[in-house]
Coordinates of C-alpha atoms and ligand atoms in Angstrom, one line a residue:
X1 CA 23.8 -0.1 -13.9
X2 CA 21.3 2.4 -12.6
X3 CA 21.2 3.1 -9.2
X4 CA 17.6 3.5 -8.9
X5 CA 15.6 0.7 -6.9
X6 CA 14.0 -1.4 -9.5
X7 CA 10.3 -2.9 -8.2
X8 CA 9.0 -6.1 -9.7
X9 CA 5.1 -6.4 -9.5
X10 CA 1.8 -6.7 -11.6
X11 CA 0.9 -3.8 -13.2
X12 CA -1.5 -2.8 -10.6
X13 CA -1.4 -1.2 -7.2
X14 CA -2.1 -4.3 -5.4
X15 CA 0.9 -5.0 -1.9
X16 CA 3.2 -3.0 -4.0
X17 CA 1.4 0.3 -4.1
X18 CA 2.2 1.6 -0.3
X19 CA 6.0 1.2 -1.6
X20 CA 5.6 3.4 -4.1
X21 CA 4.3 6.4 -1.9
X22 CA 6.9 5.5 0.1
X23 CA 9.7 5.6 -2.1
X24 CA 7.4 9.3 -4.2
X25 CA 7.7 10.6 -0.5
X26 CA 11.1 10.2 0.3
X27 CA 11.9 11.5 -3.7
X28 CA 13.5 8.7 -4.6
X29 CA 12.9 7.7 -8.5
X30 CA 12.8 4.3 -9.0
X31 CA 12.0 1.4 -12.4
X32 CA 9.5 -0.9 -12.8
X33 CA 9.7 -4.5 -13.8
X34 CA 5.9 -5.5 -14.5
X35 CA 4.9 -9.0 -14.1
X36 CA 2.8 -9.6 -17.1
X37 CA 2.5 -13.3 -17.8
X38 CA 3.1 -16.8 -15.9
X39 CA 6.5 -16.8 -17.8
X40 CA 7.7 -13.8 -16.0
X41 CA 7.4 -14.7 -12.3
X42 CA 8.7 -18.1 -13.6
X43 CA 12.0 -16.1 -14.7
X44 CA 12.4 -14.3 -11.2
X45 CA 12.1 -17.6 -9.5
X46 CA 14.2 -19.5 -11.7
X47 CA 17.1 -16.8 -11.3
X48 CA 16.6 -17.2 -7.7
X49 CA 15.6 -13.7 -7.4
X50 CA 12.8 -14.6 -5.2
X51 CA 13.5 -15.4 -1.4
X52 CA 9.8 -17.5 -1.0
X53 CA 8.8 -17.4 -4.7
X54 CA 6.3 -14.1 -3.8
X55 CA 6.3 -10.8 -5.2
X56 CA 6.4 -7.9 -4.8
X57 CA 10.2 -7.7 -4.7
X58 CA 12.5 -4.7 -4.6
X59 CA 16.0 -4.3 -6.0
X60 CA 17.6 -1.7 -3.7
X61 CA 21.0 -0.6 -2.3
X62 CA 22.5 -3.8 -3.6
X63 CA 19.6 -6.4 -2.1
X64 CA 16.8 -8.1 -3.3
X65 CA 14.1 -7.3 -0.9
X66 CA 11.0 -9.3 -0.5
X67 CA 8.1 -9.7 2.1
X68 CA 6.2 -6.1 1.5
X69 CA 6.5 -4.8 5.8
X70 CA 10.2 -5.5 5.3
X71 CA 10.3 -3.1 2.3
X72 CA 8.0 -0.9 3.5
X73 CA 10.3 -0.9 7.1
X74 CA 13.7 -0.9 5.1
X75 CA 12.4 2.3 3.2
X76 CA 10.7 4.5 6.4
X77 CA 14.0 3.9 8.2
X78 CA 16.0 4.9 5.8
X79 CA 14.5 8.1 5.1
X80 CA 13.4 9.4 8.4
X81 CA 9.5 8.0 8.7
X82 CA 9.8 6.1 11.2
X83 CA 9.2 8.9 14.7
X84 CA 11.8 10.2 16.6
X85 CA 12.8 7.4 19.1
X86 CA 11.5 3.9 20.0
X87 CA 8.1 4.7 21.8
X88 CA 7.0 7.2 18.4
X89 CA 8.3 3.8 16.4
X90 CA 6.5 1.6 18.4
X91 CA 2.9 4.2 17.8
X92 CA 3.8 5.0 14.1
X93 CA 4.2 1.2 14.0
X94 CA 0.7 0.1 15.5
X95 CA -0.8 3.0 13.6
X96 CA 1.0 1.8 10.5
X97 CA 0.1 -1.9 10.9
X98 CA -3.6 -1.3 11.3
X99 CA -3.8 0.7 8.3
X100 CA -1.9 -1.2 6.2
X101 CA -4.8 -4.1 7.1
X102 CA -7.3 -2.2 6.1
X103 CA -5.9 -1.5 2.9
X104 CA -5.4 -5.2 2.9
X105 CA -8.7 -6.0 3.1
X106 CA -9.7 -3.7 1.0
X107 CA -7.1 -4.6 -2.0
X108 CA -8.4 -8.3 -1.5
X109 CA -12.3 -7.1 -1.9
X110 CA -12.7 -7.9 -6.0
X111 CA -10.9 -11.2 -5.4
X112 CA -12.3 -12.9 -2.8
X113 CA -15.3 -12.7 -2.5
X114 CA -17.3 -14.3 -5.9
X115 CA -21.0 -13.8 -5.2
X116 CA -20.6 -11.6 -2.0
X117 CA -18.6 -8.6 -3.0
X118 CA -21.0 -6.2 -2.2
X119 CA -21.5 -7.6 1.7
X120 CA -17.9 -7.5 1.9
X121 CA -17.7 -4.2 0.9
X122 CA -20.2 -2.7 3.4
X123 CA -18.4 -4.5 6.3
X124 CA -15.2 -2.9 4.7
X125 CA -17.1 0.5 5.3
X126 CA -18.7 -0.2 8.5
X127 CA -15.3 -0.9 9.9
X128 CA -13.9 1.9 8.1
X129 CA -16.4 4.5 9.7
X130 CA -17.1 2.5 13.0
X131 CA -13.1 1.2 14.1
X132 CA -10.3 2.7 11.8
X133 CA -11.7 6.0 10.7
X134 CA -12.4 7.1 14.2
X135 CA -9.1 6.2 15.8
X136 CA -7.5 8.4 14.1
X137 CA -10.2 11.4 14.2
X138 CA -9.9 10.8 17.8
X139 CA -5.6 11.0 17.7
X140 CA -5.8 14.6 15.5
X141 CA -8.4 15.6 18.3
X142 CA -6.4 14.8 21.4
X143 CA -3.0 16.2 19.8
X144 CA -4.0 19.2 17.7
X145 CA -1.1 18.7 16.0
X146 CA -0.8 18.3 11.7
X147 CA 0.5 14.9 12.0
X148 CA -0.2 11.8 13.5
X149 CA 3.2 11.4 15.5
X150 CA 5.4 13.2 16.9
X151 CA 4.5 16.4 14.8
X152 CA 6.4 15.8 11.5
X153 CA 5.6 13.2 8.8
X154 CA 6.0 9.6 9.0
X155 CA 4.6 6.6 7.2
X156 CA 1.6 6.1 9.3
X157 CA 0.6 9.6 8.0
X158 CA 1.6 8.5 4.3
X159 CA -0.4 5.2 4.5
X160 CA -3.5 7.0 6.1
X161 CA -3.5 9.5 3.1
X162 CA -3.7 6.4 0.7
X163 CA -6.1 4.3 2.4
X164 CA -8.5 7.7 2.8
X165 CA -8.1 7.8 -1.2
X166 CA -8.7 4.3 -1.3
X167 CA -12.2 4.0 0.7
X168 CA -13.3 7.3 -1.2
X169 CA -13.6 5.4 -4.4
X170 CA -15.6 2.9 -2.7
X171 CA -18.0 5.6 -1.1
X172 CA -17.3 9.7 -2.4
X173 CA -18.6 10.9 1.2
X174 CA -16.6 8.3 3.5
X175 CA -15.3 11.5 5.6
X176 CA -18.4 13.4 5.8
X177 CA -18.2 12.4 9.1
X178 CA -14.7 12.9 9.7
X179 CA -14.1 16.4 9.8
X180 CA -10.5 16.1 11.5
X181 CA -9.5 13.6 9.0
X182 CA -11.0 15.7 5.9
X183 CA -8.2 18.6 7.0
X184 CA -5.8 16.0 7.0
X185 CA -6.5 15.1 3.9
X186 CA -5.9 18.7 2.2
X187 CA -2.8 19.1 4.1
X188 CA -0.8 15.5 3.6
X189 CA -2.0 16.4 0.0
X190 CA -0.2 19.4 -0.5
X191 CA 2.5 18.4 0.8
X192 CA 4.6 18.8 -2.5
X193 CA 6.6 15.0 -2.9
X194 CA 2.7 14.4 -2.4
X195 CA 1.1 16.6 -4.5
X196 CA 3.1 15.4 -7.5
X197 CA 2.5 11.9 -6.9
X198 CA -1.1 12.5 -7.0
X199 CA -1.0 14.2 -10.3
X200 CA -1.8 12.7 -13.4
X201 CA 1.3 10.4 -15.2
X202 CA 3.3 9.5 -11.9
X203 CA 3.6 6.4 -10.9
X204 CA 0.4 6.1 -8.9
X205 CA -1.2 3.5 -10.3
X206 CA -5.4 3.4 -10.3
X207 CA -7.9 1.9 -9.4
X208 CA -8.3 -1.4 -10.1
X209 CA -11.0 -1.5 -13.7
X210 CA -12.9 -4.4 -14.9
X211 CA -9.8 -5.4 -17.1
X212 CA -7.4 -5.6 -14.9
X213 CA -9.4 -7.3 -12.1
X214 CA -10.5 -9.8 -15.0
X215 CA -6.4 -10.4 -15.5
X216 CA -5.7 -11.0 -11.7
X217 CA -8.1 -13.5 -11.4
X218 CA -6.6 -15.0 -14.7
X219 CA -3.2 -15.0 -13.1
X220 CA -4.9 -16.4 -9.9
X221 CA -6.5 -19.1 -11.6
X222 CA -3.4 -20.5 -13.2
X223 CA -1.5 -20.2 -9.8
X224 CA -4.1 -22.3 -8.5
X225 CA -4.2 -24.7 -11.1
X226 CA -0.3 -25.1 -11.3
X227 CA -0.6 -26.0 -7.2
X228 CA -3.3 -28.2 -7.3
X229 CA -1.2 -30.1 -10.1
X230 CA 1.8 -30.4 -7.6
X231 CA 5.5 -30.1 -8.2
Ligands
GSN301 O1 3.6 -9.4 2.0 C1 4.2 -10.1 1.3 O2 5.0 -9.7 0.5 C2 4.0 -11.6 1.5 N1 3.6 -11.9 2.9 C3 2.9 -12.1 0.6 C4 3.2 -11.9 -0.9 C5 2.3 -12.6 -1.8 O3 1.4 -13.3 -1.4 N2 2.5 -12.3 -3.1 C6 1.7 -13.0 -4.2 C7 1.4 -12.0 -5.3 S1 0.9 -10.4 -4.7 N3 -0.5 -10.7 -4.1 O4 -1.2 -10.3 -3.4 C8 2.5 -14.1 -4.7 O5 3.7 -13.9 -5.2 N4 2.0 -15.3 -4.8 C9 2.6 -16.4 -5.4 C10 2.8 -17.5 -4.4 O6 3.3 -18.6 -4.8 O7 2.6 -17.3 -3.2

């Protein structure tokens, strides 16, 4: 058996894709298991691979992880991205946490909202330029440092990389702005574990295109209509 962490998801960035940067970061090489049809998550759950029936799920170091923060937290720890003691854990955490709900908000965005998706997405970018963006303009600022905590890399910097590269597909000049956070940007994505994960053919996965949001809401649907029917 390999000994590389195996991830079972869709075949789409979706609660799985901050793992994956994660794992690029810390240069670990892991499988994929994609989720394709109803019969597959059926077969997880059925082997009782599934701790609350949810995906995503991670096969690592002998365990089968679910509940994305306690993947995300299993991997930081274990390869140093977590700060230097409990009060830069406790700021890479907070940092962490509100980033990761803005990336939550914005991977719900083609689902949710039938009929109002383009409202939602300029409160998405309101709050991206008038709460989250600024925070962390204002953090580079006071510090002067290259990092968000502490001086070296942690998650909080890896997950504020992604969700910049996120909100710039929604709108190309989101940083003009931003001019702290634009510097960042260059420099997380040099940073060569980085760098190769944003090339072409890693296992980044892109933005979500008329296809695949079409096959989510597929998927959604029959979820839906396999708990209205009941047990
Ligand atoms: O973060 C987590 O892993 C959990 N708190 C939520 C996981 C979750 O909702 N997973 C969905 C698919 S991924 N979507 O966003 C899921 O497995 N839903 C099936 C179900 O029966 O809840």
């Amino acid at each position: 058996m390999s000994g590389k962490p195996k991830l079972h998801y869709f075949n789409g960035r979706g609660r799985m894709e901050p793992i994956r940067w994660l794992l690029a970061v810390a240069e670990v090489e892991f499988e994929e298991q994609f989720i394709v049809t109803m019969a597959d998550l059926d077969k997880l759950r059925e082997d009782g691979f599934l701790l609350f029936q949810q995906v995503p799920m991670v096969e690592i170091d002998g365990m089968k992880l679910v509940q994305t923060r306690a993947i995300l937290n299993y991997i930081a720890e274990k390869y140093n991205l977590c700060g230097k003691d409990i009060k830069q854990r406790a700021i890479i955490t907070m940092y962490s946490e509100g980033i990761l709900e803005l990336g939550e908000m914005i991977m719900d965005l083609p689902y949710r909202y039938p009929g109002a998706e383009e409202k939602q997405k300029k409160v998405i970018l309101e709050k991206v330029t008038g709460r989250y963006f600024p925070v962390f303009e204002k953090v580079l600022k006071d510090h002067g440092e290259d990092f968000l905590v502490g001086n070296q890399l942690s998650r909080a910097d890896v997950y504020l990389l992604e969700v910049i590269l996120t909100t710039e597909e929604l709108k190309a000049d989101i940083l003009s702005n931003f001019p702290l956070l634009k510097a960042f940007k260059a420099r997380i994505s040099s940073i060569p574990t980085i760098k190769k994960f944003l090339q072409p053919g890693s296992p980044r996965k892109p933005a979500a295109d008329e296809k695949s949001i079409a096959e989510v809401k597929e998927f959604l649907a029959e979820m839906r209509q396999r708990e209205a029917a009941g047990p």
